[in-house]
PDB file of C-alpha atoms in Angstrom:
ATOM      1  CA  MET A 736      -5.819 -15.748  -5.768  1.00  0.00           C
ATOM      2  CA  ARG A 737      -5.348 -14.077  -2.302  1.00  0.00           C
ATOM      3  CA  ARG A 738      -8.391 -16.250  -0.929  1.00  0.00           C
ATOM      4  CA  ALA A 739      -6.735 -19.362  -2.263  1.00  0.00           C
ATOM      5  CA  ALA A 740      -3.475 -18.596  -0.727  1.00  0.00           C
ATOM      6  CA  ARG A 741      -5.196 -17.956   2.524  1.00  0.00           C
ATOM      7  CA  ALA A 742      -7.486 -20.949   2.760  1.00  0.00           C
ATOM      8  CA  PRO A 743      -8.623 -23.691   0.114  1.00  0.00           C
ATOM      9  CA  ARG A 744     -11.967 -22.958  -1.764  1.00  0.00           C
ATOM     10  CA  ARG A 745     -13.294 -26.616  -1.097  1.00  0.00           C
ATOM     11  CA  LEU A 746     -12.737 -28.502   2.133  1.00  0.00           C
ATOM     12  CA  PRO A 747     -13.370 -32.128   2.551  1.00  0.00           C
ATOM     13  CA  ARG A 748     -16.299 -32.884   4.720  1.00  0.00           C
ATOM     14  CA  ASP A 749     -16.205 -33.182   8.386  1.00  0.00           C
ATOM     15  CA  THR A 750     -12.937 -30.999   8.360  1.00  0.00           C
ATOM     16  CA  TRP A 751     -12.066 -27.660  10.285  1.00  0.00           C
ATOM     17  CA  GLN A 752     -11.224 -24.764   8.340  1.00  0.00           C
ATOM     18  CA  PRO A 753      -7.662 -24.194   8.853  1.00  0.00           C
ATOM     19  CA  PRO A 754      -6.180 -20.480   9.252  1.00  0.00           C
ATOM     20  CA  LEU A 755      -3.804 -19.733   6.434  1.00  0.00           C
ATOM     21  CA  PRO A 756      -1.053 -18.614   6.823  1.00  0.00           C
ATOM     22  CA  LEU A 757      -1.141 -20.689   9.788  1.00  0.00           C
ATOM     23  CA  GLY A 758       0.728 -18.291  12.062  1.00  0.00           C
ATOM     24  CA  TYR A 759      -1.371 -15.125  10.907  1.00  0.00           C
ATOM     25  CA  ALA A 760      -3.320 -14.887  14.230  1.00  0.00           C
ATOM     26  CA  ALA A 761      -0.309 -15.169  16.249  1.00  0.00           C
ATOM     27  CA  SER A 762       1.493 -12.639  14.408  1.00  0.00           C
ATOM     28  CA  ILE A 763      -1.482 -10.170  14.856  1.00  0.00           C
ATOM     29  CA  GLN A 764      -1.617 -10.747  18.436  1.00  0.00           C
ATOM     30  CA  GLY A 765       2.168  -9.894  18.817  1.00  0.00           C
ATOM     31  CA  LEU A 766       1.645  -6.791  16.778  1.00  0.00           C
ATOM     32  CA  GLY A 767      -1.252  -5.620  18.683  1.00  0.00           C
ATOM     33  CA  GLY A 768       0.202  -6.379  22.059  1.00  0.00           C
ATOM     34  CA  PHE A 769       3.764  -5.073  21.779  1.00  0.00           C
ATOM     35  CA  ALA A 770       4.680  -3.337  18.529  1.00  0.00           C
ATOM     36  CA  ALA A 771       1.535  -1.008  17.850  1.00  0.00           C
ATOM     37  CA  PRO A 772       1.631   0.297  21.731  1.00  0.00           C
ATOM     38  CA  LEU A 773       5.296   1.063  21.268  1.00  0.00           C
ATOM     39  CA  LEU A 774       4.888   2.916  18.007  1.00  0.00           C
ATOM     40  CA  ALA A 775       1.825   4.721  19.584  1.00  0.00           C
ATOM     41  CA  GLY A 776       3.898   5.871  22.563  1.00  0.00           C
ATOM     42  CA  ALA A 777       6.734   6.902  20.261  1.00  0.00           C
ATOM     43  CA  SER A 778       4.359   8.942  18.021  1.00  0.00           C
ATOM     44  CA  PHE A 779       2.574  10.758  20.925  1.00  0.00           C
ATOM     45  CA  THR A 780       5.691  11.504  22.574  1.00  0.00           C
ATOM     46  CA  MET A 781       7.143  13.366  19.404  1.00  0.00           C
ATOM     47  CA  ALA A 782       3.746  15.259  19.255  1.00  0.00           C
ATOM     48  CA  ALA A 783       4.103  16.246  22.892  1.00  0.00           C
ATOM     49  CA  LEU A 784       7.624  17.320  22.471  1.00  0.00           C
ATOM     50  CA  LEU A 785       6.762  19.508  19.246  1.00  0.00           C
ATOM     51  CA  LEU A 786       3.342  21.058  20.620  1.00  0.00           C
ATOM     52  CA  PRO A 787       4.978  23.820  22.838  1.00  0.00           C
ATOM     53  CA  THR A 788       7.013  25.216  19.746  1.00  0.00           C
ATOM     54  CA  LEU A 789       3.689  25.908  17.904  1.00  0.00           C
ATOM     55  CA  ALA A 790       3.301  28.933  20.048  1.00  0.00           C
ATOM     56  CA  ALA A 791       3.347  32.086  18.150  1.00  0.00           C
ATOM     57  CA  ALA A 792       6.391  33.417  19.841  1.00  0.00           C
ATOM     58  CA  GLN A 793       8.488  30.432  19.256  1.00  0.00           C
ATOM     59  CA  PRO A 794      10.567  30.100  16.140  1.00  0.00           C
ATOM     60  CA  ARG A 795       9.383  27.414  13.659  1.00  0.00           C
ATOM     61  CA  PHE A 796      11.174  23.970  13.752  1.00  0.00           C
ATOM     62  CA  ALA A 797       9.917  23.107  10.345  1.00  0.00           C
ATOM     63  CA  ARG A 798       8.479  24.517   7.191  1.00  0.00           C
ATOM     64  CA  TRP A 799       5.171  22.919   8.136  1.00  0.00           C
ATOM     65  CA  PRO A 800       4.989  22.394  11.860  1.00  0.00           C
ATOM     66  CA  ASP A 801       1.377  21.813  12.182  1.00  0.00           C
ATOM     67  CA  ALA A 802       1.410  19.226   9.604  1.00  0.00           C
ATOM     68  CA  ALA A 803       4.182  17.394  11.179  1.00  0.00           C
ATOM     69  CA  VAL A 804       2.591  17.325  14.562  1.00  0.00           C
ATOM     70  CA  SER A 805      -0.824  16.285  12.943  1.00  0.00           C
ATOM     71  CA  LEU A 806       0.975  13.427  11.230  1.00  0.00           C
ATOM     72  CA  PHE A 807       2.511  12.107  14.490  1.00  0.00           C
ATOM     73  CA  ILE A 808      -0.827  12.311  16.185  1.00  0.00           C
ATOM     74  CA  ALA A 809      -2.567  10.508  13.479  1.00  0.00           C
ATOM     75  CA  SER A 810       0.053   8.025  13.649  1.00  0.00           C
ATOM     76  CA  GLY A 811      -0.566   7.388  17.432  1.00  0.00           C
ATOM     77  CA  LEU A 812      -4.216   7.035  16.810  1.00  0.00           C
ATOM     78  CA  ALA A 813      -3.863   4.561  14.253  1.00  0.00           C
ATOM     79  CA  GLN A 814      -1.763   2.404  16.371  1.00  0.00           C
ATOM     80  CA  ILE A 815      -4.309   2.704  19.083  1.00  0.00           C
ATOM     81  CA  GLY A 816      -6.922   1.338  16.236  1.00  0.00           C
ATOM     82  CA  ALA A 817      -4.451  -1.636  15.652  1.00  0.00           C
ATOM     83  CA  VAL A 818      -4.422  -2.508  19.257  1.00  0.00           C
ATOM     84  CA  GLN A 819      -8.223  -2.369  19.644  1.00  0.00           C
ATOM     85  CA  ALA A 820      -8.831  -4.302  16.319  1.00  0.00           C
ATOM     86  CA  ALA A 821      -6.288  -7.113  17.498  1.00  0.00           C
ATOM     87  CA  VAL A 822      -8.435  -7.293  20.670  1.00  0.00           C
ATOM     88  CA  TRP A 823     -11.511  -7.980  18.565  1.00  0.00           C
ATOM     89  CA  ALA A 824      -9.554 -10.503  16.472  1.00  0.00           C
ATOM     90  CA  ARG A 825      -8.537 -12.343  19.757  1.00  0.00           C
ATOM     91  CA  ARG A 826     -12.384 -12.772  20.592  1.00  0.00           C
ATOM     92  CA  TYR A 827     -12.974 -14.882  17.620  1.00  0.00           C
ATOM     93  CA  ASP A 828      -9.670 -16.755  17.421  1.00  0.00           C
ATOM     94  CA  THR A 829     -10.581 -20.321  18.593  1.00  0.00           C
ATOM     95  CA  LEU A 830      -8.717 -23.658  18.232  1.00  0.00           C
ATOM     96  CA  PRO A 831     -10.713 -26.852  17.258  1.00  0.00           C
ATOM     97  CA  GLU A 832      -9.770 -28.353  20.821  1.00  0.00           C
ATOM     98  CA  GLU A 833     -11.450 -25.343  22.552  1.00  0.00           C
ATOM     99  CA  LEU A 834     -14.547 -26.005  20.615  1.00  0.00           C
ATOM    100  CA  ALA A 835     -14.551 -29.650  21.362  1.00  0.00           C
ATOM    101  CA  GLN A 836     -14.316 -29.037  24.990  1.00  0.00           C
ATOM    102  CA  TRP A 837     -17.130 -26.417  25.069  1.00  0.00           C
ATOM    103  CA  TRP A 838     -19.405 -28.665  22.943  1.00  0.00           C
ATOM    104  CA  PRO A 839     -18.284 -32.258  23.413  1.00  0.00           C
ATOM    105  CA  GLY A 840     -21.789 -33.529  22.098  1.00  0.00           C
ATOM    106  CA  GLU A 841     -21.081 -32.157  18.647  1.00  0.00           C
ATOM    107  CA  MET A 842     -18.148 -34.399  18.358  1.00  0.00           C
ATOM    108  CA  GLN A 843     -19.121 -37.858  16.576  1.00  0.00           C
ATOM    109  CA  GLY A 844     -16.409 -40.343  16.165  1.00  0.00           C
ATOM    110  CA  GLY A 845     -13.749 -37.484  16.754  1.00  0.00           C
ATOM    111  CA  ARG A 846     -15.321 -35.410  13.805  1.00  0.00           C
ATOM    112  CA  PRO A 847     -17.196 -32.287  14.368  1.00  0.00           C
ATOM    113  CA  THR A 848     -20.709 -32.024  13.146  1.00  0.00           C
ATOM    114  CA  ARG A 849     -21.821 -29.386  10.487  1.00  0.00           C
ATOM    115  CA  TRP A 850     -23.114 -27.057  13.074  1.00  0.00           C
ATOM    116  CA  LEU A 851     -19.847 -27.000  15.086  1.00  0.00           C
ATOM    117  CA  ARG A 852     -17.915 -26.721  11.887  1.00  0.00           C
ATOM    118  CA  ASN A 853     -20.085 -23.656  10.929  1.00  0.00           C
ATOM    119  CA  VAL A 854     -19.389 -22.105  14.228  1.00  0.00           C
ATOM    120  CA  GLN A 855     -15.726 -22.637  13.854  1.00  0.00           C
ATOM    121  CA  ARG A 856     -15.643 -21.135  10.262  1.00  0.00           C
ATOM    122  CA  GLY A 857     -17.728 -18.235  11.314  1.00  0.00           C
ATOM    123  CA  HIS A 858     -15.318 -17.370  13.940  1.00  0.00           C
ATOM    124  CA  ALA A 859     -12.549 -17.688  11.594  1.00  0.00           C
ATOM    125  CA  THR A 860     -13.955 -15.377   9.316  1.00  0.00           C
ATOM    126  CA  LEU A 861     -14.473 -12.715  11.814  1.00  0.00           C
ATOM    127  CA  SER A 862     -11.117 -13.257  13.405  1.00  0.00           C
ATOM    128  CA  LEU A 863      -9.505 -12.936   9.902  1.00  0.00           C
ATOM    129  CA  ARG A 864     -11.496  -9.773   9.045  1.00  0.00           C
ATOM    130  CA  TRP A 865     -10.233  -8.237  12.188  1.00  0.00           C
ATOM    131  CA  ALA A 866      -6.872  -9.287  11.894  1.00  0.00           C
ATOM    132  CA  ASP A 867      -6.833  -7.780   8.406  1.00  0.00           C
ATOM    133  CA  ARG A 868      -8.069  -4.498   9.925  1.00  0.00           C
ATOM    134  CA  THR A 869      -5.286  -4.573  12.489  1.00  0.00           C
ATOM    135  CA  ARG A 870      -2.687  -4.872   9.861  1.00  0.00           C
ATOM    136  CA  GLY A 871      -4.191  -2.021   8.049  1.00  0.00           C
ATOM    137  CA  PHE A 872      -4.288   0.371  10.949  1.00  0.00           C
ATOM    138  CA  TYR A 873      -0.679  -0.958  11.893  1.00  0.00           C
ATOM    139  CA  HIS A 874       0.842  -0.158   8.445  1.00  0.00           C
ATOM    140  CA  ALA A 875      -1.019   3.208   8.165  1.00  0.00           C
ATOM    141  CA  GLY A 876       0.367   4.136  11.400  1.00  0.00           C
ATOM    142  CA  ILE A 877       3.872   3.428  10.179  1.00  0.00           C
ATOM    143  CA  VAL A 878       3.379   5.321   7.000  1.00  0.00           C
ATOM    144  CA  LEU A 879       2.151   8.323   8.942  1.00  0.00           C
ATOM    145  CA  LEU A 880       5.090   8.268  11.447  1.00  0.00           C
ATOM    146  CA  LEU A 881       7.528   8.188   8.555  1.00  0.00           C
ATOM    147  CA  SER A 882       5.703  11.031   6.864  1.00  0.00           C
ATOM    148  CA  GLY A 883       5.906  13.079   9.884  1.00  0.00           C
ATOM    149  CA  THR A 884       9.488  12.268  10.123  1.00  0.00           C
ATOM    150  CA  LEU A 885      10.029  13.517   6.713  1.00  0.00           C
ATOM    151  CA  VAL A 886       8.066  16.746   7.149  1.00  0.00           C
ATOM    152  CA  VAL A 887       9.661  17.646  10.400  1.00  0.00           C
ATOM    153  CA  GLY A 888      13.157  17.435   8.618  1.00  0.00           C
ATOM    154  CA  VAL A 889      12.086  20.109   6.089  1.00  0.00           C
ATOM    155  CA  PRO A 890      13.186  23.523   7.598  1.00  0.00           C
ATOM    156  CA  PRO A 891      11.704  26.968   7.161  1.00  0.00           C
ATOM    157  CA  GLY A 892      13.091  28.987   4.304  1.00  0.00           C
ATOM    158  CA  ARG A 893      15.552  27.683   1.748  1.00  0.00           C
ATOM    159  CA  VAL A 894      16.920  24.098   2.484  1.00  0.00           C
ATOM    160  CA  PRO A 895      20.593  24.083   3.048  1.00  0.00           C
ATOM    161  CA  GLY A 896      22.621  21.542   1.295  1.00  0.00           C
ATOM    162  CA  PRO A 897      23.456  19.201   4.212  1.00  0.00           C
ATOM    163  CA  ARG A 898      19.893  18.949   5.196  1.00  0.00           C
ATOM    164  CA  TRP A 899      19.091  17.196   2.060  1.00  0.00           C
ATOM    165  CA  THR A 900      20.898  14.184   3.579  1.00  0.00           C
ATOM    166  CA  LEU A 901      18.348  14.124   6.367  1.00  0.00           C
ATOM    167  CA  ILE A 902      15.438  14.492   4.013  1.00  0.00           C
ATOM    168  CA  GLY A 903      16.766  11.786   1.690  1.00  0.00           C
ATOM    169  CA  THR A 904      17.220   9.491   4.429  1.00  0.00           C
ATOM    170  CA  ALA A 905      13.694   9.945   5.706  1.00  0.00           C
ATOM    171  CA  ALA A 906      12.260   9.708   2.226  1.00  0.00           C
ATOM    172  CA  VAL A 907      14.233   6.507   1.399  1.00  0.00           C
ATOM    173  CA  GLY A 908      12.694   4.973   4.686  1.00  0.00           C
ATOM    174  CA  LEU A 909       9.051   6.118   3.677  1.00  0.00           C
ATOM    175  CA  ALA A 910       9.585   4.770   0.197  1.00  0.00           C
ATOM    176  CA  GLY A 911      10.873   1.378   1.335  1.00  0.00           C
ATOM    177  CA  GLU A 912       7.719   1.040   3.828  1.00  0.00           C
ATOM    178  CA  LEU A 913       5.491   1.855   0.702  1.00  0.00           C
ATOM    179  CA  ALA A 914       7.447  -0.744  -1.484  1.00  0.00           C
ATOM    180  CA  TRP A 915       6.795  -3.347   1.154  1.00  0.00           C
ATOM    181  CA  LEU A 916       2.977  -2.627   1.357  1.00  0.00           C
ATOM    182  CA  VAL A 917       2.786  -2.812  -2.495  1.00  0.00           C
ATOM    183  CA  HIS A 918       4.530  -6.217  -2.507  1.00  0.00           C
ATOM    184  CA  ALA A 919       2.475  -7.441   0.257  1.00  0.00           C
ATOM    185  CA  ALA A 920      -0.868  -6.335  -1.094  1.00  0.00           C
ATOM    186  CA  PHE A 921      -0.554  -8.122  -4.533  1.00  0.00           C
ATOM    187  CA  PHE A 922      -0.270 -11.663  -5.227  1.00  0.00           C
ATOM    188  CA  ASP A 923      -0.550 -11.553  -9.043  1.00  0.00           C
ATOM    189  CA  PRO A 924       3.321 -10.961 -10.088  1.00  0.00           C
ATOM    190  CA  ALA A 925       2.428  -9.035 -13.318  1.00  0.00           C
ATOM    191  CA  ARG A 926      -0.035  -6.816 -11.377  1.00  0.00           C
ATOM    192  CA  ARG A 927       2.438  -6.491  -8.521  1.00  0.00           C
ATOM    193  CA  ARG A 928       5.195  -5.298 -10.820  1.00  0.00           C
ATOM    194  CA  ALA A 929       2.837  -2.806 -12.408  1.00  0.00           C
ATOM    195  CA  ALA A 930       1.805  -1.521  -9.098  1.00  0.00           C
ATOM    196  CA  HIS A 931       5.375  -1.097  -8.073  1.00  0.00           C
ATOM    197  CA  GLY A 932       5.909   0.894 -11.064  1.00  0.00           C
ATOM    198  CA  HIS A 933       3.017   3.140 -10.694  1.00  0.00           C
ATOM    199  CA  ALA A 934       3.671   3.684  -6.936  1.00  0.00           C
ATOM    200  CA  ALA A 935       7.370   4.670  -7.522  1.00  0.00           C
ATOM    201  CA  ALA A 936       6.395   6.876 -10.456  1.00  0.00           C
ATOM    202  CA  ALA A 937       3.727   8.571  -8.212  1.00  0.00           C
ATOM    203  CA  VAL A 938       6.193   9.151  -5.150  1.00  0.00           C
ATOM    204  CA  ALA A 939       8.779  10.339  -7.607  1.00  0.00           C
ATOM    205  CA  GLY A 940       6.342  12.892  -9.232  1.00  0.00           C
ATOM    206  CA  LEU A 941       5.286  14.253  -5.657  1.00  0.00           C
ATOM    207  CA  VAL A 942       8.807  14.494  -4.765  1.00  0.00           C
ATOM    208  CA  ALA A 943       9.892  16.381  -7.829  1.00  0.00           C
ATOM    209  CA  ALA A 944       6.644  18.760  -7.625  1.00  0.00           C
ATOM    210  CA  THR A 945       7.777  19.575  -4.113  1.00  0.00           C
ATOM    211  CA  ALA A 946      11.343  20.150  -4.707  1.00  0.00           C
ATOM    212  CA  SER A 947      10.455  22.082  -7.796  1.00  0.00           C
ATOM    213  CA  LEU A 948       8.858  24.735  -5.846  1.00  0.00           C
ATOM    214  CA  PRO A 949      10.970  28.103  -5.872  1.00  0.00           C
ATOM    215  CA  SER A 950      11.372  28.052  -2.069  1.00  0.00           C
ATOM    216  CA  PHE A 951      13.585  24.902  -1.976  1.00  0.00           C
ATOM    217  CA  GLY A 952      16.369  26.643  -3.733  1.00  0.00           C
ATOM    218  CA  GLY A 953      19.120  25.776  -6.016  1.00  0.00           C
ATOM    219  CA  THR A 954      19.658  22.246  -4.639  1.00  0.00           C
ATOM    220  CA  GLY A 955      16.008  21.331  -4.782  1.00  0.00           C
ATOM    221  CA  ARG A 956      15.849  22.439  -8.244  1.00  0.00           C
ATOM    222  CA  VAL A 957      18.947  20.147  -9.159  1.00  0.00           C
ATOM    223  CA  ALA A 958      17.353  17.286  -7.210  1.00  0.00           C
ATOM    224  CA  ALA A 959      14.120  17.669  -8.754  1.00  0.00           C
ATOM    225  CA  GLY A 960      15.669  17.776 -12.187  1.00  0.00           C
ATOM    226  CA  VAL A 961      17.556  14.486 -11.724  1.00  0.00           C
ATOM    227  CA  VAL A 962      14.335  12.907 -10.197  1.00  0.00           C
ATOM    228  CA  LEU A 963      12.439  13.977 -13.339  1.00  0.00           C
ATOM    229  CA  ALA A 964      15.068  12.788 -15.613  1.00  0.00           C
ATOM    230  CA  GLY A 965      15.122   9.255 -13.971  1.00  0.00           C
ATOM    231  CA  ALA A 966      11.206   9.258 -14.113  1.00  0.00           C
ATOM    232  CA  ALA A 967      11.332  10.127 -17.654  1.00  0.00           C
ATOM    233  CA  ALA A 968      13.891   7.413 -18.612  1.00  0.00           C
ATOM    234  CA  GLY A 969      11.522   5.005 -16.616  1.00  0.00           C
ATOM    235  CA  HIS A 970       8.668   6.156 -18.828  1.00  0.00           C
ATOM    236  CA  GLY A 971      10.666   5.815 -21.908  1.00  0.00           C
ATOM    237  CA  VAL A 972      11.291   2.128 -21.233  1.00  0.00           C
ATOM    238  CA  ALA A 973       7.625   1.532 -20.551  1.00  0.00           C
ATOM    239  CA  THR A 974       6.858   3.293 -23.659  1.00  0.00           C
ATOM    240  CA  ALA A 975       9.156   0.815 -25.607  1.00  0.00           C
ATOM    241  CA  ARG A 976       7.537  -2.175 -23.855  1.00  0.00           C
ATOM    242  CA  ALA A 977       4.100  -0.899 -24.686  1.00  0.00           C
ATOM    243  CA  VAL A 978       5.069  -0.398 -28.349  1.00  0.00           C
ATOM    244  CA  ARG A 979       6.492  -4.187 -28.394  1.00  0.00           C
ATOM    245  CA  GLU A 980       3.244  -5.404 -27.011  1.00  0.00           C
ATOM    246  CA  VAL A 981       1.084  -3.543 -29.496  1.00  0.00           C
ATOM    247  CA  ARG A 982       3.208  -4.923 -32.342  1.00  0.00           C
ATOM    248  CA  ALA A 983       3.056  -8.472 -30.939  1.00  0.00           C
ATOM    249  CA  ALA A 984      -0.821  -8.139 -30.543  1.00  0.00           C
ATOM    250  CA  ARG A 985      -1.244  -6.819 -34.243  1.00  0.00           C
ATOM    251  CA  ALA A 986       1.048  -9.890 -35.274  1.00  0.00           C
ATOM    252  CA  VAL A 987      -1.312 -12.390 -33.559  1.00  0.00           C
ATOM    253  CA  ARG A 988      -4.486 -10.554 -35.140  1.00  0.00           C
ATOM    254  CA  ALA A 989      -3.180 -11.036 -38.437  1.00  0.00           C
ATOM    255  CA  ARG A 990      -1.985 -14.555 -38.063  1.00  0.00           C
ATOM    256  CA  ARG A 991      -5.412 -15.501 -36.830  1.00  0.00           C
ATOM    257  CA  ALA A 992      -7.227 -13.457 -39.530  1.00  0.00           C
ATOM    258  CA  GLY A 993      -5.094 -15.561 -42.149  1.00  0.00           C
ATOM    259  CA  ARG A 994      -6.269 -18.821 -40.608  1.00  0.00           C
ATOM    260  CA  ASP A 995     -10.055 -17.640 -40.641  1.00  0.00           C
ATOM    261  CA  THR A 996     -10.250 -18.235 -36.637  1.00  0.00           C
ATOM    262  CA  ALA A 997     -11.675 -15.808 -33.974  1.00  0.00           C
ATOM    263  CA  PRO A 998      -9.807 -12.579 -34.296  1.00  0.00           C
ATOM    264  CA  ALA A 999      -7.755 -11.653 -31.175  1.00  0.00           C
ATOM    265  CA  ALA A1000      -8.724  -8.408 -29.175  1.00  0.00           C
ATOM    266  CA  PRO A1001      -7.547  -5.263 -30.593  1.00  0.00           C
ATOM    267  CA  PRO A1002      -4.354  -3.995 -29.095  1.00  0.00           C
ATOM    268  CA  ARG A1003      -4.757  -1.231 -26.468  1.00  0.00           C
ATOM    269  CA  LEU A1004      -3.059   1.967 -27.690  1.00  0.00           C
ATOM    270  CA  TRP A1005      -3.776   4.235 -24.741  1.00  0.00           C
ATOM    271  CA  PRO A1006      -0.965   2.936 -22.375  1.00  0.00           C
ATOM    272  CA  THR A1007       1.494   3.707 -25.286  1.00  0.00           C
ATOM    273  CA  ALA A1008       0.083   7.247 -25.768  1.00  0.00           C
ATOM    274  CA  ALA A1009      -0.082   7.731 -22.003  1.00  0.00           C
ATOM    275  CA  PHE A1010       3.622   6.683 -21.435  1.00  0.00           C
ATOM    276  CA  ALA A1011       4.927   8.604 -24.369  1.00  0.00           C
ATOM    277  CA  THR A1012       3.222  11.743 -23.136  1.00  0.00           C
ATOM    278  CA  GLY A1013       4.554  11.231 -19.552  1.00  0.00           C
ATOM    279  CA  THR A1014       8.037  10.808 -21.071  1.00  0.00           C
ATOM    280  CA  ALA A1015       7.836  13.976 -23.035  1.00  0.00           C
ATOM    281  CA  VAL A1016       6.476  16.216 -19.927  1.00  0.00           C
ATOM    282  CA  LEU A1017       9.028  14.783 -17.620  1.00  0.00           C
ATOM    283  CA  ALA A1018      11.775  15.102 -20.020  1.00  0.00           C
ATOM    284  CA  ALA A1019      10.945  18.670 -20.605  1.00  0.00           C
ATOM    285  CA  GLY A1020      10.650  19.352 -17.093  1.00  0.00           C
ATOM    286  CA  ALA A1021      13.779  17.993 -16.245  1.00  0.00           C
ATOM    287  CA  GLY A1022      15.413  20.171 -18.933  1.00  0.00           C
ATOM    288  CA  LEU A1023      13.819  23.244 -17.867  1.00  0.00           C
ATOM    289  CA  LEU A1024      14.876  22.726 -14.318  1.00  0.00           C
ATOM    290  CA  LEU A1025      18.683  22.064 -14.917  1.00  0.00           C
ATOM    291  CA  THR A1026      18.919  24.886 -17.371  1.00  0.00           C
ATOM    292  CA  THR A1027      16.827  27.567 -15.773  1.00  0.00           C
ATOM    293  CA  ASP A1028      16.089  28.976 -12.422  1.00  0.00           C
ATOM    294  CA  SER A1029      12.991  30.997 -13.617  1.00  0.00           C
ATOM    295  CA  THR A1030      10.178  31.055 -10.856  1.00  0.00           C
ATOM    296  CA  PRO A1031       7.341  30.629 -13.480  1.00  0.00           C
ATOM    297  CA  PHE A1032       8.973  27.626 -15.092  1.00  0.00           C
ATOM    298  CA  ARG A1033       9.697  26.086 -11.877  1.00  0.00           C
ATOM    299  CA  THR A1034       5.965  26.505 -10.798  1.00  0.00           C
ATOM    300  CA  ALA A1035       4.810  25.020 -14.333  1.00  0.00           C
ATOM    301  CA  VAL A1036       7.135  21.909 -13.786  1.00  0.00           C
ATOM    302  CA  ALA A1037       5.799  21.390 -10.304  1.00  0.00           C
ATOM    303  CA  THR A1038       2.302  21.578 -11.637  1.00  0.00           C
ATOM    304  CA  SER A1039       3.154  19.134 -14.349  1.00  0.00           C
ATOM    305  CA  ALA A1040       4.819  16.619 -12.204  1.00  0.00           C
ATOM    306  CA  ALA A1041       2.007  16.680  -9.740  1.00  0.00           C
ATOM    307  CA  LEU A1042      -0.401  15.834 -12.580  1.00  0.00           C
ATOM    308  CA  VAL A1043       1.774  13.064 -13.934  1.00  0.00           C
ATOM    309  CA  ALA A1044       1.940  11.777 -10.169  1.00  0.00           C
ATOM    310  CA  GLY A1045      -1.772  12.041  -9.663  1.00  0.00           C
ATOM    311  CA  ALA A1046      -2.352   9.805 -12.891  1.00  0.00           C
ATOM    312  CA  HIS A1047      -0.125   7.195 -11.719  1.00  0.00           C
ATOM    313  CA  LEU A1048      -1.745   7.139  -8.418  1.00  0.00           C
ATOM    314  CA  ALA A1049      -5.112   6.816  -9.926  1.00  0.00           C
ATOM    315  CA  ARG A1050      -3.695   3.855 -12.005  1.00  0.00           C
ATOM    316  CA  PHE A1051      -2.413   2.292  -8.805  1.00  0.00           C
ATOM    317  CA  VAL A1052      -5.744   2.700  -6.817  1.00  0.00           C
ATOM    318  CA  GLY A1053      -7.526   0.984  -9.729  1.00  0.00           C
ATOM    319  CA  LEU A1054      -4.966  -2.064  -9.522  1.00  0.00           C
ATOM    320  CA  VAL A1055      -5.734  -2.361  -5.774  1.00  0.00           C
ATOM    321  CA  LEU A1056      -9.307  -2.347  -6.527  1.00  0.00           C
ATOM    322  CA  VAL A1057      -9.183  -5.134  -9.096  1.00  0.00           C
ATOM    323  CA  GLU A1058      -7.111  -6.940  -6.371  1.00  0.00           C
ATOM    324  CA  ARG A1059      -9.629  -6.603  -4.018  1.00  0.00           C
ATOM    325  CA  ALA A1060     -12.442  -7.571  -6.232  1.00  0.00           C
ATOM    326  CA  GLU A1061     -10.626 -11.005  -6.887  1.00  0.00           C
ATOM    327  CA  ASP A1062     -10.079 -11.192  -3.121  1.00  0.00           C
ATOM    328  CA  GLY A1063     -13.756 -11.099  -2.691  1.00  0.00           C
ATOM    329  CA  GLU A1064     -14.604 -13.766  -5.108  1.00  0.00           C
ATOM    330  CA  GLU A1065     -15.640 -17.335  -3.997  1.00  0.00           C
TER     331      GLU A1065
END
């Protein structure tokens, strides 16, 4: 489906291969020539400002200062990768007019020969490949930069109440960028909705697992409880939807069996069981956090939330692999 959105599978004879989207190459060059260097400079500037505070005699500016500086440096390196990949994409970005000027003998009656078409299509393939790598480096750099901003906002020791505003703002920015990436990565609407749900559940689980730790104090406990309660409600809705799908599949099988036609595929029960288990685990964790401040309970809830987040992340990766497999189909 992605390939069909970029270029037609079958082109008429004596026709150049058009770049689709038509402005993709120009957008990549603007990204690699302006946006990526600007973000790389901002990332390295943040790392340079924070590096002197990592000395042993200096007070810590954040709970995980080394992780924050590492994220900023990694963001800058990713943006440098975007700049380099954009340069390589430009090497293969050619126009039909340029090819006709270089090889005028390969134009017959205003139409390119098969050899010249193969040259153009080969360059278009390489240009698209490096353009995709440019976009990948660029988005990875943005995610790393926003992650560093989130990490640097977590103070050492217990988190005071007003600081949660800063942490929440950074988290919303990071979640918005991830949602944008998920939306752009999937062309199938149903798969995109499923990917959004799994990605949101994974992020919510990781946030709740972190905030559930005893070092985040009472505000973190309440915040984690609210997040887990919302995640449990979402899992409950997904469980109800999965139950309806199972019932509908069974009804279809029964109708086909009555007509002596080919039986339908048996309904899949594991999504229902998985969502129901996640609902129970998250609801129990939310109840424990909102009713008790016991350190063992908070640690157990953090572990359970991390496991649920890992399951959703694994499912999200599976959807990405399916989308990429379809992208590679001819």
